[in-house]
Short mmCIF file of C-alpha atoms and ligand atoms in Angstrom, two decimals:
data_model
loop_
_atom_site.label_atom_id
_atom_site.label_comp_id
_atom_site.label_asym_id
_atom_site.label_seq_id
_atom_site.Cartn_x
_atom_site.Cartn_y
_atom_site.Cartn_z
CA UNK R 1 0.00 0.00 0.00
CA UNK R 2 1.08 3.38 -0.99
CA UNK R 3 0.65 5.82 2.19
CA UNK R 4 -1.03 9.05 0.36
CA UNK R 5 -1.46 10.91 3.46
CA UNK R 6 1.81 12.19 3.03
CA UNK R 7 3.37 14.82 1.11
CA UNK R 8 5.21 13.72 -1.91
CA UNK R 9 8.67 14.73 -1.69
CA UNK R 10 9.65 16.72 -4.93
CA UNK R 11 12.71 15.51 -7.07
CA UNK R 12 14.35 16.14 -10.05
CA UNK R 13 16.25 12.95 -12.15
CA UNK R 14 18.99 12.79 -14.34
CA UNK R 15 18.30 10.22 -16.22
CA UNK R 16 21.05 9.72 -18.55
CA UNK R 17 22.26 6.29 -19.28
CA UNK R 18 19.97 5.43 -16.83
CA UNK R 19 17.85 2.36 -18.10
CA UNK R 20 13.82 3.49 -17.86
CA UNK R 21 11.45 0.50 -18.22
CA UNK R 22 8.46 1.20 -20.08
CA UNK R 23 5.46 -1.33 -19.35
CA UNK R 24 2.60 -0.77 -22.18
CA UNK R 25 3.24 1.04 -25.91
CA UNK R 26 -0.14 2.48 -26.27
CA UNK R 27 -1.01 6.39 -25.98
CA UNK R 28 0.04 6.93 -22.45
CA UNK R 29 3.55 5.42 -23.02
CA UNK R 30 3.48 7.59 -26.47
CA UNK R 31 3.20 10.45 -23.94
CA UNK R 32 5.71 9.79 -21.61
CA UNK R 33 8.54 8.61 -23.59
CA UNK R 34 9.56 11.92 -25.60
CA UNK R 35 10.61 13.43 -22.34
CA UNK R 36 12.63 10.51 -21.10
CA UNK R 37 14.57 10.47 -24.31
CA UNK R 38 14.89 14.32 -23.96
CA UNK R 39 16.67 13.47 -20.69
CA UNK R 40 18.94 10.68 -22.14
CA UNK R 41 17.48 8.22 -20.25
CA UNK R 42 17.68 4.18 -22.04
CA UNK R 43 13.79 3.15 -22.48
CA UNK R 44 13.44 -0.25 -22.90
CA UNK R 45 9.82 -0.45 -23.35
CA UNK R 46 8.22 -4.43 -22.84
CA UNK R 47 4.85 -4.62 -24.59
CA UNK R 48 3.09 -6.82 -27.41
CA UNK R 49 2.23 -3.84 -29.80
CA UNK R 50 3.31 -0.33 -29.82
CA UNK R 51 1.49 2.60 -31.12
CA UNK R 52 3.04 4.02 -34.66
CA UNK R 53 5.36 6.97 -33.08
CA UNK R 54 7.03 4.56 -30.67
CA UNK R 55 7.64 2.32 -33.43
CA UNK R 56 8.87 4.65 -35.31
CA UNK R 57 11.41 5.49 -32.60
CA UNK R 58 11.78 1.99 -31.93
CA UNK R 59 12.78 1.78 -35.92
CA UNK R 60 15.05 4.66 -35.13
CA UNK R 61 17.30 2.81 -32.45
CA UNK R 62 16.34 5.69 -29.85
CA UNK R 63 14.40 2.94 -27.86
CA UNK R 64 14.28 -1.08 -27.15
CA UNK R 65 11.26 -2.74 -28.01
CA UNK R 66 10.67 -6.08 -26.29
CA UNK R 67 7.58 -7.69 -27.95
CA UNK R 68 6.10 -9.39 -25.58
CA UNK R 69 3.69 -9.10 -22.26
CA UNK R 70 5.80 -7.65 -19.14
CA UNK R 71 7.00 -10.82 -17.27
CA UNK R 72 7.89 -10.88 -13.80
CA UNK R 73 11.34 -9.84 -13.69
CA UNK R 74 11.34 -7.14 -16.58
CA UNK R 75 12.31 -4.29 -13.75
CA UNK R 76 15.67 -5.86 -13.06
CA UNK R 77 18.21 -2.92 -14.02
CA UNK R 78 15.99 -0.19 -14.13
CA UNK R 79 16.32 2.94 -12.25
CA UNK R 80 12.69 3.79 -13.12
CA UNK R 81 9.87 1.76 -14.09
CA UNK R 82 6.09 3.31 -15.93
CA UNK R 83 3.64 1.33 -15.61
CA UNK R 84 1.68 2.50 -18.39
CA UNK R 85 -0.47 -0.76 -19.73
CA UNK R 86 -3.98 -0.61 -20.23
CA UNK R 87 -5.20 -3.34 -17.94
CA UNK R 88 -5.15 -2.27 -13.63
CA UNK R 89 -4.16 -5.46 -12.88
CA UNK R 90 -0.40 -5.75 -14.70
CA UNK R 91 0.28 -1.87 -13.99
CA UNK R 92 -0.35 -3.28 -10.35
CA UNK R 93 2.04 -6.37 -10.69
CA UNK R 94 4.82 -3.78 -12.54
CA UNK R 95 4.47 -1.49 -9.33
CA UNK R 96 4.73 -4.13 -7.00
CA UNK R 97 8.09 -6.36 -8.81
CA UNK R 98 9.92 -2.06 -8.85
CA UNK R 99 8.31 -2.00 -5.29
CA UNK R 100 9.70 -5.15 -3.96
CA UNK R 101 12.83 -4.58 -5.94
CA UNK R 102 13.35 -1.04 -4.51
CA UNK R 103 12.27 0.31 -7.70
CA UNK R 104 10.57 3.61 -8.07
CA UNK R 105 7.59 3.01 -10.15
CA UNK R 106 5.32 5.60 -11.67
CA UNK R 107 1.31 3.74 -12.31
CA UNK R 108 -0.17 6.00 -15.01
CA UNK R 109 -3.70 4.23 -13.94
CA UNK R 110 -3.84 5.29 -10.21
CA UNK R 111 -1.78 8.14 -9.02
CA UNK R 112 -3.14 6.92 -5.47
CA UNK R 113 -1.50 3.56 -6.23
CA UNK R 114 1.52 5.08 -7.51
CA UNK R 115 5.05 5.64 -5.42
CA UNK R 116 6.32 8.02 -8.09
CA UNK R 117 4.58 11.05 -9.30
CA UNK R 118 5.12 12.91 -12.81
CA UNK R 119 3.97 16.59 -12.70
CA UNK R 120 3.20 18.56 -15.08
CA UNK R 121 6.27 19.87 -16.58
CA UNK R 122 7.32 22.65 -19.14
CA UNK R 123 10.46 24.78 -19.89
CA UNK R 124 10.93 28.68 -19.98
CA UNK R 125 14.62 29.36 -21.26
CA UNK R 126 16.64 27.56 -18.74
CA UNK R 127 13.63 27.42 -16.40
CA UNK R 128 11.98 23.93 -15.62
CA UNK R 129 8.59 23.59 -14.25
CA UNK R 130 7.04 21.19 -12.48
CA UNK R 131 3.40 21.19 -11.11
CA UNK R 132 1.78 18.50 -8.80
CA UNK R 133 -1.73 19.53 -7.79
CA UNK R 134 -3.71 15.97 -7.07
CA UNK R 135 -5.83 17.30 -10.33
CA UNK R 136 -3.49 16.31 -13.89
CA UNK R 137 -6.06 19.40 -15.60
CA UNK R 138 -5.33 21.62 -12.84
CA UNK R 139 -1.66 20.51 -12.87
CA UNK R 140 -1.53 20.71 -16.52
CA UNK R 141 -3.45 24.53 -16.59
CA UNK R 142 -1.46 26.08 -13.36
CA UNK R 143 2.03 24.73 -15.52
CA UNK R 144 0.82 26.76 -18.66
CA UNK R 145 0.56 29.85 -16.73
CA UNK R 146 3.84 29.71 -15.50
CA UNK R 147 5.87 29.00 -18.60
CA UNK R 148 3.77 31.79 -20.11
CA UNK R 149 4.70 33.84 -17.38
CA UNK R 150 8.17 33.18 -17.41
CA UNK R 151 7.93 33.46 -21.32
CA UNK R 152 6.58 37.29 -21.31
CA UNK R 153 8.71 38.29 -18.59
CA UNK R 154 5.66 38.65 -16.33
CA UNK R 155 7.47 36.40 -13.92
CA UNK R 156 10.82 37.29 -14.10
CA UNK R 157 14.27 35.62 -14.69
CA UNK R 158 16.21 38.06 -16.22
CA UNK R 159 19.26 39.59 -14.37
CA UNK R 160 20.14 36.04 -13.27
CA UNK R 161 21.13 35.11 -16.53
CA UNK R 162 23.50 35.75 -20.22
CA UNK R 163 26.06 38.76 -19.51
CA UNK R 164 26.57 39.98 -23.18
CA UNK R 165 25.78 38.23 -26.18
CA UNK R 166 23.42 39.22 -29.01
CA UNK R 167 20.10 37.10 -29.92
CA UNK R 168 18.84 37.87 -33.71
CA UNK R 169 15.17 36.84 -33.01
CA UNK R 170 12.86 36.47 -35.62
CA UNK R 171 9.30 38.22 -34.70
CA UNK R 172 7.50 37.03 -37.26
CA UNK R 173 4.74 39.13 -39.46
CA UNK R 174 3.38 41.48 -36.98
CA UNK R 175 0.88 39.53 -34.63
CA UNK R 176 2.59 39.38 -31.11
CA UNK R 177 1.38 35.76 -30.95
CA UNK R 178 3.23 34.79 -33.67
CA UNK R 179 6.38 35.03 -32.16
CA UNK R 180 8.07 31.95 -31.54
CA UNK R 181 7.85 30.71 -27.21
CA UNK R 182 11.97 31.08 -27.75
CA UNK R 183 11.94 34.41 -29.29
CA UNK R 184 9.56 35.88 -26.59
CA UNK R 185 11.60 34.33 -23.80
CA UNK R 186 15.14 35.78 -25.12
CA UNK R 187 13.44 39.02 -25.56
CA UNK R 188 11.91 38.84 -21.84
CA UNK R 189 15.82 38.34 -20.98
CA UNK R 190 17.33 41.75 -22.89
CA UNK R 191 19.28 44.19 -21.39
CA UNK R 192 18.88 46.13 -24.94
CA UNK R 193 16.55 45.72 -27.81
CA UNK R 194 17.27 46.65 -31.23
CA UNK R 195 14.31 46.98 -33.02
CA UNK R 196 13.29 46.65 -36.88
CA UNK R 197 9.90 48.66 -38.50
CA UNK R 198 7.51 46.25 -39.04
CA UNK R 199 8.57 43.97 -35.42
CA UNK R 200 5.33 43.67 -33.48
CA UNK R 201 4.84 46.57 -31.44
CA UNK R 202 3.17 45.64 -28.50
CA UNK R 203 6.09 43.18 -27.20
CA UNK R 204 8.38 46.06 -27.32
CA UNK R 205 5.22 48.34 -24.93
CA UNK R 206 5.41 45.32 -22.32
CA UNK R 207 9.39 45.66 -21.94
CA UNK R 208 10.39 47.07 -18.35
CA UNK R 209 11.15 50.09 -18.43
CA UNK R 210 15.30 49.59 -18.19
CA UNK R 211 15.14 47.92 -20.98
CA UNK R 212 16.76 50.12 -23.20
CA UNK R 213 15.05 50.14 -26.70
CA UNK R 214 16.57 51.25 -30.36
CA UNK R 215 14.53 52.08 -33.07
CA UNK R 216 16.53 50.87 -35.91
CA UNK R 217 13.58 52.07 -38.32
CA UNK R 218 14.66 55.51 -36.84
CA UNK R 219 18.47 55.91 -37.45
CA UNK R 220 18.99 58.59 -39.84
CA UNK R 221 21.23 57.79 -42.21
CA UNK R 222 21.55 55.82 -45.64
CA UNK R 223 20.84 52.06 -45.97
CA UNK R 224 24.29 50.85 -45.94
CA UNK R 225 25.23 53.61 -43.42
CA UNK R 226 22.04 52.34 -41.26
CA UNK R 227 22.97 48.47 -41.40
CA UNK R 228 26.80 49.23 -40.50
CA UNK R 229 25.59 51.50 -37.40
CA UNK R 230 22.93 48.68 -37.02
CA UNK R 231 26.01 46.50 -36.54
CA UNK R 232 28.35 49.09 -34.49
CA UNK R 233 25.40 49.05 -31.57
CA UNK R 234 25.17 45.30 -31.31
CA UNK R 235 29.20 44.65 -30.97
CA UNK R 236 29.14 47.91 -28.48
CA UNK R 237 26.44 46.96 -26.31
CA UNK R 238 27.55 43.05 -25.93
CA UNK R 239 31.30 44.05 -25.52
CA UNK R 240 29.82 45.79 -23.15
CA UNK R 241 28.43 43.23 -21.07
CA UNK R 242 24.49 43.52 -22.09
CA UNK R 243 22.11 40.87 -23.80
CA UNK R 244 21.13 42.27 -27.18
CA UNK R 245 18.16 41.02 -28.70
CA UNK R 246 18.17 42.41 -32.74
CA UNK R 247 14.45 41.93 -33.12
CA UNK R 248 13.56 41.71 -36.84
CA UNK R 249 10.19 41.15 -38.56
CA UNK R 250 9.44 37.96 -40.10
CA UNK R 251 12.69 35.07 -40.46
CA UNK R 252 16.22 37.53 -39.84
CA UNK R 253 17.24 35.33 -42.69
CA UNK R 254 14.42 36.21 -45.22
CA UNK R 255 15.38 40.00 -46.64
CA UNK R 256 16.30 40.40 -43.73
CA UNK R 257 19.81 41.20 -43.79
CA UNK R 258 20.11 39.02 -40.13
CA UNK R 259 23.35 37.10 -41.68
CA UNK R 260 25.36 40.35 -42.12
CA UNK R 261 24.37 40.76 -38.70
CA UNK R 262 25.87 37.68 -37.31
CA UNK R 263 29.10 37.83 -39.61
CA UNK R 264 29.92 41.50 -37.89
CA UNK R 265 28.93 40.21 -34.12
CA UNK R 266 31.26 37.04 -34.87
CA UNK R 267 34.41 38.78 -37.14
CA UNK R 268 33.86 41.00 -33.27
CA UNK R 269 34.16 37.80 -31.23
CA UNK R 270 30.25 38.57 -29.69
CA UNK R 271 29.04 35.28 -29.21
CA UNK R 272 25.48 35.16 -31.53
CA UNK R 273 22.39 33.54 -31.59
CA UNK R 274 19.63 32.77 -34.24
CA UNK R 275 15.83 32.34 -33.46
CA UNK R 276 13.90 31.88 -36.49
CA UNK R 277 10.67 33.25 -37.33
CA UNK R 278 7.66 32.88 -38.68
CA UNK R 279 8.37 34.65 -42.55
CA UNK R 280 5.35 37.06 -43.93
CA UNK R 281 5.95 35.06 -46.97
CA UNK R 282 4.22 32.36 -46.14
CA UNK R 283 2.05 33.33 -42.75
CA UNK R 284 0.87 36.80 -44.64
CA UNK R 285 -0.59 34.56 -47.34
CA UNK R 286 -1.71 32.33 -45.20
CA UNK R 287 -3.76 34.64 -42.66
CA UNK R 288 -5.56 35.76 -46.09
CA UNK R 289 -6.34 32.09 -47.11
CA UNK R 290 -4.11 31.20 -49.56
CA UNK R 291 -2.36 28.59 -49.58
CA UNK R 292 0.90 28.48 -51.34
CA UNK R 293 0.95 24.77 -52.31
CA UNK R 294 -2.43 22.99 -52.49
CA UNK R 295 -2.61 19.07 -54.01
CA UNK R 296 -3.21 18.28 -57.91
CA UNK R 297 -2.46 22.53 -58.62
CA UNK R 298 0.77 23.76 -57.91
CA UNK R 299 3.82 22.22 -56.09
CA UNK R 300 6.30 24.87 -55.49
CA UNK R 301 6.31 28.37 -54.90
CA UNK R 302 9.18 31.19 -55.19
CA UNK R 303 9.66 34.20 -52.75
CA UNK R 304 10.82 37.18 -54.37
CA UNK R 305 11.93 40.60 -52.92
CA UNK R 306 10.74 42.89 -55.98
CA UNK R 307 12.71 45.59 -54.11
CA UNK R 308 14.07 47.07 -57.25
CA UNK R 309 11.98 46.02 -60.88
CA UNK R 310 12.44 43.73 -64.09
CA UNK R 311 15.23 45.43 -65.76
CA UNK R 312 16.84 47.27 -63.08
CA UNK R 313 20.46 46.45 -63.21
CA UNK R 314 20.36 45.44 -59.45
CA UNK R 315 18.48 42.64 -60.11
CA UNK R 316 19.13 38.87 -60.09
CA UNK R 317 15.50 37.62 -60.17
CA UNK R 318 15.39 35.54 -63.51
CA UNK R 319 12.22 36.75 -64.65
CA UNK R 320 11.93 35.01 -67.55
CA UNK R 321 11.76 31.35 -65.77
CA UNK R 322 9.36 32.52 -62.97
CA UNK R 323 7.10 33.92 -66.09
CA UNK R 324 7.35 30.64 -68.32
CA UNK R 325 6.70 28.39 -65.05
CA UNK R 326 3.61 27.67 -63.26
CA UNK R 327 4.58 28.01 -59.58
CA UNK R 328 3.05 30.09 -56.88
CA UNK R 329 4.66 32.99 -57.03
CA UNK R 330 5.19 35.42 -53.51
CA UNK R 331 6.60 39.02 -53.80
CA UNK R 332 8.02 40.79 -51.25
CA UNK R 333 8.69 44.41 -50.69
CA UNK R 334 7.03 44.46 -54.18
CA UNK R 335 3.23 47.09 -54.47
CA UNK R 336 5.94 49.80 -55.95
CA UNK R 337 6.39 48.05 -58.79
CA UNK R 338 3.35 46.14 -59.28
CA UNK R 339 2.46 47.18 -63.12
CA UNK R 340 5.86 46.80 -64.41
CA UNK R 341 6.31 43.29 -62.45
CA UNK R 342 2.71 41.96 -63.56
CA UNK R 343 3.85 43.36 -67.50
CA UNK R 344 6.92 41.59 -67.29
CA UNK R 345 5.24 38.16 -65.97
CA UNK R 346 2.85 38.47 -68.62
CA UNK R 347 5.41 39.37 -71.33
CA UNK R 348 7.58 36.04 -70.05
CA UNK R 349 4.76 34.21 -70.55
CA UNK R 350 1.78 33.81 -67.96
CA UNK R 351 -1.59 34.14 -68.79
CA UNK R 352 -3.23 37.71 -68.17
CA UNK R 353 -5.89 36.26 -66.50
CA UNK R 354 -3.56 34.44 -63.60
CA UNK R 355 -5.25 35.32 -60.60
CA UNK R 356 -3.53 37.63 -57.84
CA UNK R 357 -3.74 38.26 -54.06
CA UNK R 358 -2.47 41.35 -52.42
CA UNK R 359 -2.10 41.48 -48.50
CA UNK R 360 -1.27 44.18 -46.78
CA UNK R 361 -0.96 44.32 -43.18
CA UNK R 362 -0.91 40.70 -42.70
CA UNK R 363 -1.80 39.29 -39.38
CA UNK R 364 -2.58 43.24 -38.18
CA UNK R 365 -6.14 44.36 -37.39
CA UNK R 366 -5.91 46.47 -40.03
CA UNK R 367 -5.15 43.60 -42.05
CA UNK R 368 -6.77 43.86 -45.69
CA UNK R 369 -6.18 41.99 -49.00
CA UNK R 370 -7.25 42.40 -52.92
CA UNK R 371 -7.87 39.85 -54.94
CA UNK R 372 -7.27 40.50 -58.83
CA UNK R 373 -5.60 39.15 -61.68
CA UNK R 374 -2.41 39.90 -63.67
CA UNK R 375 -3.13 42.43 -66.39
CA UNK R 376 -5.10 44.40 -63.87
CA UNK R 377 -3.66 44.12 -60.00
CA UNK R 378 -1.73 47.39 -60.58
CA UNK R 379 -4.75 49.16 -61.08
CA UNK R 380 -7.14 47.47 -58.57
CA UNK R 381 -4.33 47.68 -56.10
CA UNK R 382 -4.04 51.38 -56.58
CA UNK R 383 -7.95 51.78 -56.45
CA UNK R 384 -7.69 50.33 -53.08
CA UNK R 385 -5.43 52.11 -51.50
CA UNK R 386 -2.98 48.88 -50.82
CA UNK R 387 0.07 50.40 -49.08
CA UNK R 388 3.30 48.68 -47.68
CA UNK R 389 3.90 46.45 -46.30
CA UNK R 390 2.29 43.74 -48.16
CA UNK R 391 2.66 40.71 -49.68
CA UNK R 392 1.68 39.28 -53.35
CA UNK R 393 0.45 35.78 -54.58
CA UNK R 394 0.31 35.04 -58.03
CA UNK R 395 -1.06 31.84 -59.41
CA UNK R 396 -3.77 29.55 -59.39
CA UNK R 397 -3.89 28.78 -55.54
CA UNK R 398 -5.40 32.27 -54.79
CA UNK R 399 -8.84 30.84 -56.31
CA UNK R 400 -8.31 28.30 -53.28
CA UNK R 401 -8.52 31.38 -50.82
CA UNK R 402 -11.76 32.51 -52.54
CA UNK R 403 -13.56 29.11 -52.28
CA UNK R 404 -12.54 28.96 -48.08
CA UNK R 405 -14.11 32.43 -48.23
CA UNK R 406 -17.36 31.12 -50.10
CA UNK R 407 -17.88 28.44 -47.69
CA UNK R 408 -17.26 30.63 -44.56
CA UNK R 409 -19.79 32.62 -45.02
CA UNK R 410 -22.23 30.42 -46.37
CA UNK R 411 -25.09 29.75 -43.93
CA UNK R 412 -23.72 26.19 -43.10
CA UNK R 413 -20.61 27.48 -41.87
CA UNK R 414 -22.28 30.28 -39.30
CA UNK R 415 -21.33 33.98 -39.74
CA UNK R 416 -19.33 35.58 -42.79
CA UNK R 417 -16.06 35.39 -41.88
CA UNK R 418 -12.28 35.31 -43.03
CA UNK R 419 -8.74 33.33 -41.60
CA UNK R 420 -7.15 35.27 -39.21
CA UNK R 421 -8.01 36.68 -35.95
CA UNK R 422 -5.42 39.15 -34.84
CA UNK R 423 -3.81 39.24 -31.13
CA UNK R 424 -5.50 41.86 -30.13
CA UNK R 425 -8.34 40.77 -30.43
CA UNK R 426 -7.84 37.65 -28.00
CA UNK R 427 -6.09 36.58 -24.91
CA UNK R 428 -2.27 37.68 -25.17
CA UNK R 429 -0.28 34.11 -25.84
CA UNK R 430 -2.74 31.96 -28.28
CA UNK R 431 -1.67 31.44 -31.92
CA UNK R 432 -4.24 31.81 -34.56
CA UNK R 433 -6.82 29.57 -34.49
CA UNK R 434 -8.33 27.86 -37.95
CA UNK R 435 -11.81 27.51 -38.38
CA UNK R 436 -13.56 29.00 -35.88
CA UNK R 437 -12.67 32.71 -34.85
CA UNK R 438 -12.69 34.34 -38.13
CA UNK R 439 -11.78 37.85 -39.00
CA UNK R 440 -11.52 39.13 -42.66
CA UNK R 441 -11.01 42.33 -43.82
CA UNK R 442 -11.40 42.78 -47.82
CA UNK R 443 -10.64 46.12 -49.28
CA UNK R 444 -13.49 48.21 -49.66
C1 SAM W 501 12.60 43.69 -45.80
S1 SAM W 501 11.37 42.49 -46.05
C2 SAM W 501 11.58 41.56 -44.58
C3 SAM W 501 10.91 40.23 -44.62
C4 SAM W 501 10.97 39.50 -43.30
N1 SAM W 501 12.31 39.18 -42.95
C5 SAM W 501 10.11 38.25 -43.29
O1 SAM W 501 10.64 37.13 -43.23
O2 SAM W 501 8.89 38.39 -43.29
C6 SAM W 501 9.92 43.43 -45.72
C7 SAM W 501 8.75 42.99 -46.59
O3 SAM W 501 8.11 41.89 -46.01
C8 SAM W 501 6.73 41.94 -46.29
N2 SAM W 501 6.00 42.01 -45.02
C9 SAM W 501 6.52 41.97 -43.80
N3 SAM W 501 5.55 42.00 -42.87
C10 SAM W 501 4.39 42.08 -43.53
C11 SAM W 501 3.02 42.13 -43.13
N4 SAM W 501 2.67 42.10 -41.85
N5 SAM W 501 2.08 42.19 -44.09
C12 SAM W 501 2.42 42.20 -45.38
N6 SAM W 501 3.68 42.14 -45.82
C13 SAM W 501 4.66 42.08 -44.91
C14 SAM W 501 6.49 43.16 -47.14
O4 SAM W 501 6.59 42.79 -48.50
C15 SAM W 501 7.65 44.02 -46.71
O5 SAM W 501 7.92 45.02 -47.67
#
């Protein structure tokens, strides 16, 4: 009998090269082992079937499958046995062979029965959590606040952390919840932020207020001039001792100049790190609906920056194959030269009539989109007032968008309604959320 009248005692194991037997292959092993493979631990899992991802990591040679029902004697050499079957009664002969052999056993059945306890872990940065509440929803719910705590900076760890450094974070299209959970945590961690234009705002309003923050968008000076001083203020303020996070819209890798970034902290000996992010060329798209793939129509797209035209002697975009193919096609930093982009497309060969999707705003609540076609998206973009930044789709998969929007608002489907509800419009820390909260904004 387990005495549960008592406290648990809370521990943390290191579990590497530790053997971990695993009774049962179903769901709730599928659950547990991840984590004990995160922590290096050897899972030797005893069970006649096993559900496909164990398999597959069975397949892999990151776990031992024995094929078989657990057999009295199965805990010998473990340092931690899960009793994670299906039927009560083996989960209560595996706890009682670890028991007798001074095993600890965890029963995923009967926490009540069980001598070992998992909570309800996550991770913030270097930050573990674990919850133990007598209530796994409670557990699980109580453990969710915390990370995101920790994550915004609401709870804080920073001062007890990095001296110097930089961190290029990606911060994605301009929704604050579409910031990666690593991005936001760095960024909850900076002594100094360096800040691009279109970065999402309102993560830069819920920095403390000695948080020093540069408006890169701001610095006065010529392009090249800009990015060099860009450069100058990350070496200076990690020499100096502070964690820089370079916080650039979208992927820092995507137009985004991020790798002349790291090159000038490394040739400075600043130690550098990269957090990708979510690129407006594919989640701008996507928040309007269109897909940039979709099955039996088109199976590869190009991203483009149109920064300078067809013809400009700047350019390296090889117009000619992206008019003669078929792909998707998704311009960047391109609304300036719409008309002489769409002419050139349709002079390389696509048809006139190829439909077109311009999003501007993506992911913002003023987030609004046009949908046209090649010979006349210039003009219909104009009409509208589409400004930067936005993003265009050519190709066939931009119908796809207007069929999604056809069935959202048809009576079957509830309200009119588009993709893409915007964080400021929900509870801070939820992604977007297909297929129910809808918010579309077309041009009027
Ligand atoms: C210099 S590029 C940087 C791209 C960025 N690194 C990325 O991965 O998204 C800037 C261009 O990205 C596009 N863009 C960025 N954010 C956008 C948004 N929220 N809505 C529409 N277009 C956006 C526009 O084409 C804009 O001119």
């Amino acid at each position: 009998m387990v005495a549960t009248d008592r406290a648990p005692y809370l521990l943390a194991l290191r579990l590497a090269g530790r053997r971990v037997l695993i009774a049962g292959g179903g769901a709730v092993a599928a659950r547990r082992v991840p984590a004990l493979l995160d922590a290096g631990a050897e899972v030797v899992i005893v069970s006649p079937e096993l559900s496909t991802v164990l398999h597959d990591l069975a397949n892999a040679g990151r776990l031992r499958w024995a094929a078989r029902e657990y057999a009295s004697g199965d805990c010998a050499g473990a340092w931690l046995v899960c009793a994670c079957t299906d039927d009560p009664g083996v989960n209560a002969a595996v706890a009682a062979d670890a028991d007798a052999a001074g095993i600890w056993c965890v029963r995923a059945d009967d926490a009540g029965a069980s001598r070992a306890l998992t909570p309800a872990s996550g991770q913030a940065g270097d930050v573990r959590v674990g919850v133990l509440s007598g209530d796994p929803r409670r557990s699980a719910g109580i453990r969710d606040a915390l990370v995101g705590a920790l994550t915004s900076g609401a709870v804080g760890t920073r001062r007890v952390r990095r001296r110097g450094g930089v961190a290029l974070v990606g911060g994605g299209p301009g929704d604050p919840g579409l910031i990666t959970v690593r991005g936001r945590a760095l960024l909850a961690e900076a002594d100094v932020v360096v800040a691009d234009r279109l970065v999402p705002r309102s993560l830069l309003a819920e920095l403390p207020p000695d948080v020093e923050v540069i408006d890169a968008a701001k610095i006065p000076r010529g392009r090249a001039m800009a990015q060099e001083y860009i450069n100058s203020v990350l070496v200076s303020h990690a020499a100096a001792g502070r964690f820089v996070v370079r916080l650039k819209g979208g992927d820092p890798f995507v137009f985004g100049r991020g790798a002349e970034e790291v090159l000038a902290c490394l040739r400075a000996g600043v130690p550098v790190t990269v957090v990708p992010g979510v690129s407006s060329a594919i989640a701008v798209p996507a928040a309007a609906g269109v897909p940039l793939t979709h099955r039996g129509l088109v199976q590869e797209f190009h991203v483009i920056s149109a920064h300078v035209p067809p013809g400009d002697s700047r350019s390296t975009v090889d117009w000619a194959a992206l008019g003669s193919s078929a792909a998707t096609l998704v311009l960047l930093m391109a609304t300036e030269h719409l008309g002489v982009i769409a002419a050139e497309l349709i002079r390389r060969g696509r048809d006139p009539k190829t439909p077109v999707s311009v999003i501007a705003d993506g992911t913002l609540p003023t987030q609004r989109d046009i949908t046209s076609q090649l010979d006349a998206v210039a003009r219909d973009a104009a009409k509208a007032g589409i400004r930067p930044p936005a993003v265009v789709v050519v190709g066939e998969v931009v119908t796809i968008a207007a069929q999604m929007a056809e069935l959202r608002g048809s009576p079957a489907n509830g309200a009119a309604g588009g993709m893409f509800l915007p964080e400021a419009g929900r509870v801070h820390g939820n992604g977007p959320e297909w297929g129910n909260d809808l918010l579309r904004r077309p041009a009027q």
